[in-house]
PDB file of C-alpha atoms in Angstrom:
ATOM      1  CA  MET A   1     108.528 132.103 149.544  1.00 32.00           C
ATOM      2  CA  ALA A   2     109.981 128.551 149.278  1.00 33.00           C
ATOM      3  CA  VAL A   3     106.498 126.992 149.544  1.00 31.00           C
ATOM      4  CA  THR A   4     105.128 129.270 146.819  1.00 30.00           C
ATOM      5  CA  LEU A   5     108.087 128.564 144.536  1.00 28.00           C
ATOM      6  CA  GLY A   6     107.746 124.809 145.154  1.00 32.00           C
ATOM      7  CA  ALA A   7     104.016 124.902 144.373  1.00 31.00           C
ATOM      8  CA  LEU A   8     104.714 126.828 141.168  1.00 28.00           C
ATOM      9  CA  VAL A   9     107.327 124.264 140.056  1.00 28.00           C
ATOM     10  CA  LEU A  10     104.874 121.385 140.723  1.00 30.00           C
ATOM     11  CA  MET A  11     102.114 123.125 138.804  1.00 33.00           C
ATOM     12  CA  VAL A  12     104.301 123.815 135.758  1.00 29.00           C
ATOM     13  CA  SER A  13     105.728 120.272 135.707  1.00 29.00           C
ATOM     14  CA  SER A  14     102.251 118.731 135.905  1.00 31.00           C
ATOM     15  CA  LEU A  15     101.077 120.869 132.975  1.00 32.00           C
ATOM     16  CA  ALA A  16     104.047 119.805 130.873  1.00 33.00           C
ATOM     17  CA  TRP A  17     103.272 116.106 131.341  1.00 33.00           C
ATOM     18  CA  ALA A  18      99.468 116.187 131.183  1.00 35.00           C
ATOM     19  CA  PRO A  19      97.824 113.910 128.592  1.00 38.00           C
ATOM     20  CA  ALA A  20      97.250 115.303 125.118  1.00 39.00           C
ATOM     21  CA  GLY A  21      94.309 117.634 124.963  1.00 40.00           C
ATOM     22  CA  HIS A  22      94.421 118.289 128.703  1.00 39.00           C
ATOM     23  CA  ALA A  23      97.603 120.318 129.261  1.00 36.00           C
ATOM     24  CA  GLY A  24      97.501 123.875 130.548  1.00 36.00           C
ATOM     25  CA  THR A  25      94.465 126.042 130.344  1.00 38.00           C
ATOM     26  CA  PRO A  26      91.264 124.905 128.665  1.00 45.00           C
ATOM     27  CA  GLY A  27      91.724 124.820 124.907  1.00 53.00           C
ATOM     28  CA  GLU A  28      95.483 124.086 124.965  1.00 61.00           C
ATOM     29  CA  TYR A  29      96.494 120.948 123.138  1.00 69.00           C
ATOM     30  CA  GLU A  30      99.642 118.857 122.829  1.00 78.00           C
ATOM     31  CA  ALA A  31     100.636 117.504 119.445  1.00 89.00           C
ATOM     32  CA  VAL A  32      99.779 113.959 118.418  1.00 94.00           C
ATOM     33  CA  THR A  33     102.119 112.124 116.046  1.00 96.00           C
ATOM     34  CA  CYS A  34     101.040 108.847 114.468  1.00 97.00           C
ATOM     35  CA  THR A  35     103.161 106.601 112.274  1.00 98.00           C
ATOM     36  CA  GLY A  36     102.021 103.485 110.506  1.00 97.00           C
ATOM     37  CA  ASN A  37     101.220 101.630 107.319  1.00 96.00           C
ATOM     38  CA  SER A  38      98.400 102.081 104.856  1.00 94.00           C
ATOM     39  CA  HIS A  39      96.667  99.572 102.608  1.00 92.00           C
ATOM     40  CA  SER A  40      94.997 101.539  99.773  1.00 90.00           C
ATOM     41  CA  HIS A  41      92.431 100.587  97.097  1.00 92.00           C
ATOM     42  CA  TYR A  42      91.973 102.670  93.924  1.00 91.00           C
ATOM     43  CA  ASP A  43      88.782 102.838  91.853  1.00 95.00           C
ATOM     44  CA  PRO A  44      89.268 102.924  88.936  1.00 94.00           C
ATOM     45  CA  PRO A  45      92.790 101.447  89.081  1.00 90.00           C
ATOM     46  CA  LEU A  46      95.750 103.801  88.609  1.00 85.00           C
ATOM     47  CA  THR A  47      97.243 103.757  85.112  1.00 86.00           C
ATOM     48  CA  LEU A  48      99.604 106.044  83.213  1.00 86.00           C
ATOM     49  CA  GLN A  49      96.570 108.038  81.979  1.00 89.00           C
ATOM     50  CA  PRO A  50      95.386 110.637  84.571  1.00 90.00           C
ATOM     51  CA  GLN A  51      91.725 110.232  85.589  1.00 92.00           C
ATOM     52  CA  GLU A  52      89.383 110.936  88.493  1.00 93.00           C
ATOM     53  CA  THR A  53      90.089 108.225  91.063  1.00 92.00           C
ATOM     54  CA  HIS A  54      88.599 107.286  94.429  1.00 94.00           C
ATOM     55  CA  ASN A  55      91.069 106.073  97.088  1.00 91.00           C
ATOM     56  CA  TYR A  56      90.042 104.211 100.220  1.00 95.00           C
ATOM     57  CA  ALA A  57      92.768 103.311 102.704  1.00 94.00           C
ATOM     58  CA  HIS A  58      92.913 101.454 105.997  1.00 97.00           C
ATOM     59  CA  VAL A  59      95.778 102.628 108.217  1.00 97.00           C
ATOM     60  CA  ARG A  60      97.282 101.022 111.329  1.00 98.00           C
ATOM     61  CA  TYR A  61      99.033 103.601 113.503  1.00 98.00           C
ATOM     62  CA  THR A  62     101.092 103.865 116.661  1.00 97.00           C
ATOM     63  CA  CYS A  63     100.412 107.331 118.087  1.00 96.00           C
ATOM     64  CA  THR A  64     102.377 109.377 120.585  1.00 94.00           C
ATOM     65  CA  THR A  65      99.725 111.316 122.494  1.00 83.00           C
ATOM     66  CA  ALA A  66     101.906 112.718 125.294  1.00 81.00           C
ATOM     67  CA  PRO A  67     105.617 112.528 126.173  1.00 83.00           C
ATOM     68  CA  GLY A  68     106.418 108.857 126.711  1.00 85.00           C
ATOM     69  CA  HIS A  69     102.822 107.711 126.039  1.00 90.00           C
ATOM     70  CA  THR A  70     101.925 105.753 122.892  1.00 94.00           C
ATOM     71  CA  THR A  71      98.678 104.132 121.873  1.00 94.00           C
ATOM     72  CA  PRO A  72      97.567 102.068 118.894  1.00 97.00           C
ATOM     73  CA  ALA A  73      95.048 103.593 116.504  1.00 98.00           C
ATOM     74  CA  THR A  74      93.383 102.817 113.202  1.00 98.00           C
ATOM     75  CA  GLY A  75      92.485 105.205 110.431  1.00 98.00           C
ATOM     76  CA  SER A  76      89.951 105.086 107.618  1.00 97.00           C
ATOM     77  CA  PHE A  77      90.948 107.405 104.781  1.00 95.00           C
ATOM     78  CA  ASP A  78      88.569 108.218 101.927  1.00 96.00           C
ATOM     79  CA  SER A  79      89.543 110.617  99.138  1.00 92.00           C
ATOM     80  CA  VAL A  80      89.012 111.622  95.533  1.00 90.00           C
ATOM     81  CA  SER A  81      91.649 112.961  93.173  1.00 88.00           C
ATOM     82  CA  PRO A  82      90.359 114.588  89.985  1.00 89.00           C
ATOM     83  CA  SER A  83      93.554 113.621  88.119  1.00 87.00           C
ATOM     84  CA  ALA A  84      95.361 110.558  89.481  1.00 86.00           C
ATOM     85  CA  SER A  85      97.805 108.249  87.747  1.00 84.00           C
ATOM     86  CA  CYS A  86     100.692 105.941  88.657  1.00 79.00           C
ATOM     87  CA  LEU A  87     102.945 108.981  88.314  1.00 75.00           C
ATOM     88  CA  SER A  88     101.089 111.619  90.341  1.00 75.00           C
ATOM     89  CA  LEU A  89      97.995 112.663  92.281  1.00 72.00           C
ATOM     90  CA  THR A  90      96.599 116.180  92.050  1.00 74.00           C
ATOM     91  CA  ASP A  91      94.210 118.200  94.191  1.00 72.00           C
ATOM     92  CA  THR A  92      93.428 115.274  96.475  1.00 78.00           C
ATOM     93  CA  ARG A  93      90.653 116.037  98.926  1.00 87.00           C
ATOM     94  CA  GLY A  94      89.493 113.610 101.572  1.00 93.00           C
ATOM     95  CA  VAL A  95      88.519 112.672 105.094  1.00 97.00           C
ATOM     96  CA  GLU A  96      90.340 110.476 107.597  1.00 97.00           C
ATOM     97  CA  THR A  97      88.796 109.212 110.805  1.00 98.00           C
ATOM     98  CA  VAL A  98      91.360 108.060 113.373  1.00 98.00           C
ATOM     99  CA  HIS A  99      90.094 105.792 116.176  1.00 98.00           C
ATOM    100  CA  TYR A 100      92.411 105.670 119.218  1.00 96.00           C
ATOM    101  CA  ALA A 101      92.585 102.662 121.561  1.00 95.00           C
ATOM    102  CA  ASP A 102      91.196 104.783 124.432  1.00 91.00           C
ATOM    103  CA  GLY A 103      87.879 105.148 122.575  1.00 94.00           C
ATOM    104  CA  THR A 104      88.426 108.722 121.330  1.00 93.00           C
ATOM    105  CA  ARG A 105      88.691 109.750 117.700  1.00 96.00           C
ATOM    106  CA  SER A 106      89.776 112.544 115.370  1.00 96.00           C
ATOM    107  CA  VAL A 107      87.882 113.377 112.187  1.00 98.00           C
ATOM    108  CA  ILE A 108      90.245 115.100 109.751  1.00 98.00           C
ATOM    109  CA  VAL A 109      89.465 116.941 106.522  1.00 98.00           C
ATOM    110  CA  ILE A 110      92.324 116.945 103.999  1.00 95.00           C
ATOM    111  CA  ASP A 111      92.023 120.035 101.813  1.00 92.00           C
ATOM    112  CA  GLY A 112      95.458 120.310 100.234  1.00 87.00           C
ATOM    113  CA  ALA A 113      98.154 118.018  98.902  1.00 85.00           C
ATOM    114  CA  THR A 114     101.451 118.201  97.066  1.00 83.00           C
ATOM    115  CA  THR A 115     102.671 115.010  95.429  1.00 80.00           C
ATOM    116  CA  VAL A 116     106.137 114.475  94.021  1.00 76.00           C
ATOM    117  CA  ARG A 117     108.214 111.523  92.890  1.00 70.00           C
ATOM    118  CA  VAL A 118     111.717 111.496  94.421  1.00 73.00           C
ATOM    119  CA  THR A 119     114.137 108.724  93.367  1.00 71.00           C
ATOM    120  CA  GLY A 120     111.250 106.386  92.636  1.00 65.00           C
ATOM    121  CA  VAL A 121     109.309 107.086  95.846  1.00 77.00           C
ATOM    122  CA  LEU A 122     105.915 108.773  95.479  1.00 78.00           C
ATOM    123  CA  GLU A 123     105.661 111.313  98.336  1.00 86.00           C
ATOM    124  CA  SER A 124     102.342 112.970  99.126  1.00 88.00           C
ATOM    125  CA  LEU A 125     102.383 115.853 101.638  1.00 91.00           C
ATOM    126  CA  GLN A 126      98.833 116.559 102.757  1.00 93.00           C
ATOM    127  CA  SER A 127      97.378 119.291 104.962  1.00 95.00           C
ATOM    128  CA  GLY A 128      94.058 119.929 106.605  1.00 97.00           C
ATOM    129  CA  ARG A 129      92.302 120.397 109.916  1.00 97.00           C
ATOM    130  CA  VAL A 130      90.690 118.268 112.642  1.00 97.00           C
ATOM    131  CA  VAL A 131      86.956 119.023 112.464  1.00 98.00           C
ATOM    132  CA  GLU A 132      85.752 116.732 115.247  1.00 97.00           C
ATOM    133  CA  GLY A 133      87.125 114.938 118.321  1.00 95.00           C
ATOM    134  CA  ARG A 134      90.681 114.917 119.683  1.00 93.00           C
ATOM    135  CA  GLY A 135      92.531 117.992 118.409  1.00 94.00           C
ATOM    136  CA  LYS A 136      89.402 119.712 117.024  1.00 95.00           C
ATOM    137  CA  GLY A 137      90.345 122.932 115.254  1.00 96.00           C
ATOM    138  CA  HIS A 138      94.042 122.061 114.949  1.00 97.00           C
ATOM    139  CA  PHE A 139      95.938 121.810 111.689  1.00 97.00           C
ATOM    140  CA  ILE A 140      97.370 118.505 110.504  1.00 97.00           C
ATOM    141  CA  ARG A 141     100.237 117.429 108.344  1.00 97.00           C
ATOM    142  CA  ARG A 142     100.090 113.969 106.728  1.00 96.00           C
ATOM    143  CA  THR A 143     102.936 112.367 104.764  1.00 95.00           C
ATOM    144  CA  VAL A 144     102.401 109.272 102.623  1.00 92.00           C
ATOM    145  CA  SER A 145     105.362 107.443 101.040  1.00 91.00           C
ATOM    146  CA  ALA A 146     104.680 104.768  98.412  1.00 82.00           C
ATOM    147  CA  LEU A 147     107.792 102.738  97.691  1.00 71.00           C
ATOM    148  CA  PRO A 148     108.904 101.816  94.140  1.00 59.00           C
ATOM    149  CA  ARG A 149     108.218  98.090  94.589  1.00 53.00           C
ATOM    150  CA  GLN A 150     104.553  99.030  94.996  1.00 51.00           C
ATOM    151  CA  LEU A 151     104.234 100.606  91.567  1.00 52.00           C
ATOM    152  CA  PRO A 152     104.757  97.583  89.277  1.00 55.00           C
ATOM    153  CA  THR A 153     104.276  97.232  85.523  1.00 71.00           C
ATOM    154  CA  ASP A 154     100.523  96.859  86.222  1.00 74.00           C
ATOM    155  CA  CYS A 155     100.407 100.591  85.445  1.00 79.00           C
ATOM    156  CA  LEU A 156     100.976  99.690  81.791  1.00 81.00           C
ATOM    157  CA  THR A 157      98.283  97.022  81.606  1.00 81.00           C
ATOM    158  CA  SER A 158      95.293  96.500  83.911  1.00 81.00           C
ATOM    159  CA  GLY A 159      96.162  99.330  86.309  1.00 84.00           C
ATOM    160  CA  LEU A 160      97.258  99.455  89.925  1.00 83.00           C
ATOM    161  CA  ARG A 161      94.380  98.582  92.279  1.00 86.00           C
ATOM    162  CA  VAL A 162      96.207  98.308  95.629  1.00 85.00           C
ATOM    163  CA  THR A 163      99.269  99.887  97.264  1.00 84.00           C
ATOM    164  CA  GLU A 164     101.045  99.679 100.597  1.00 88.00           C
ATOM    165  CA  SER A 165     102.501 102.919 101.986  1.00 92.00           C
ATOM    166  CA  ALA A 166     104.196 104.365 105.043  1.00 95.00           C
ATOM    167  CA  VAL A 167     102.115 107.126 106.662  1.00 97.00           C
ATOM    168  CA  GLN A 168     102.900 109.792 109.236  1.00 98.00           C
ATOM    169  CA  LEU A 169     100.076 111.912 110.624  1.00 97.00           C
ATOM    170  CA  GLU A 170     100.764 114.930 112.818  1.00 97.00           C
ATOM    171  CA  ILE A 171      98.038 116.844 114.642  1.00 96.00           C
ATOM    172  CA  LEU A 172      99.888 120.080 115.335  1.00 95.00           C
ATOM    173  CA  PRO A 173      99.688 121.980 118.636  1.00 89.00           C
TER     174      PRO A 173
END
């Protein structure tokens, strides 16, 4: 009885600390949380007048892939908003490919977004699903925060071509 109980405890503890994507039975997946900074380019530049805009961003992440295990990663984000301005983004759809330092990747399709301005900070809450690679089939939540100092008076003249933002990406279990 003691040997069986001890074996059961060892098995459960090893499942709890297995690397992301390998815990438990086949198909189980631990969450991945990545935080970092984004450097975005807008074409055409963002102005006060809403217009269809293409956004390409390069993101540098630090990702937690298992309890106590972090790894660097980079993301390439490509999206189109049919009605973007310095004040808001609507119906943003896009794809992000995250490359992890261990050579794996996650290809993510963003199919929903809510953007609000709160005390000068432009917050975009995005949702979607991993369609390929690490976390395939799992839902994601992505939060982008553009700070007020990054939305200068350029919005009134030539338009805003580049922003820097804080990004958090969560691949949910």
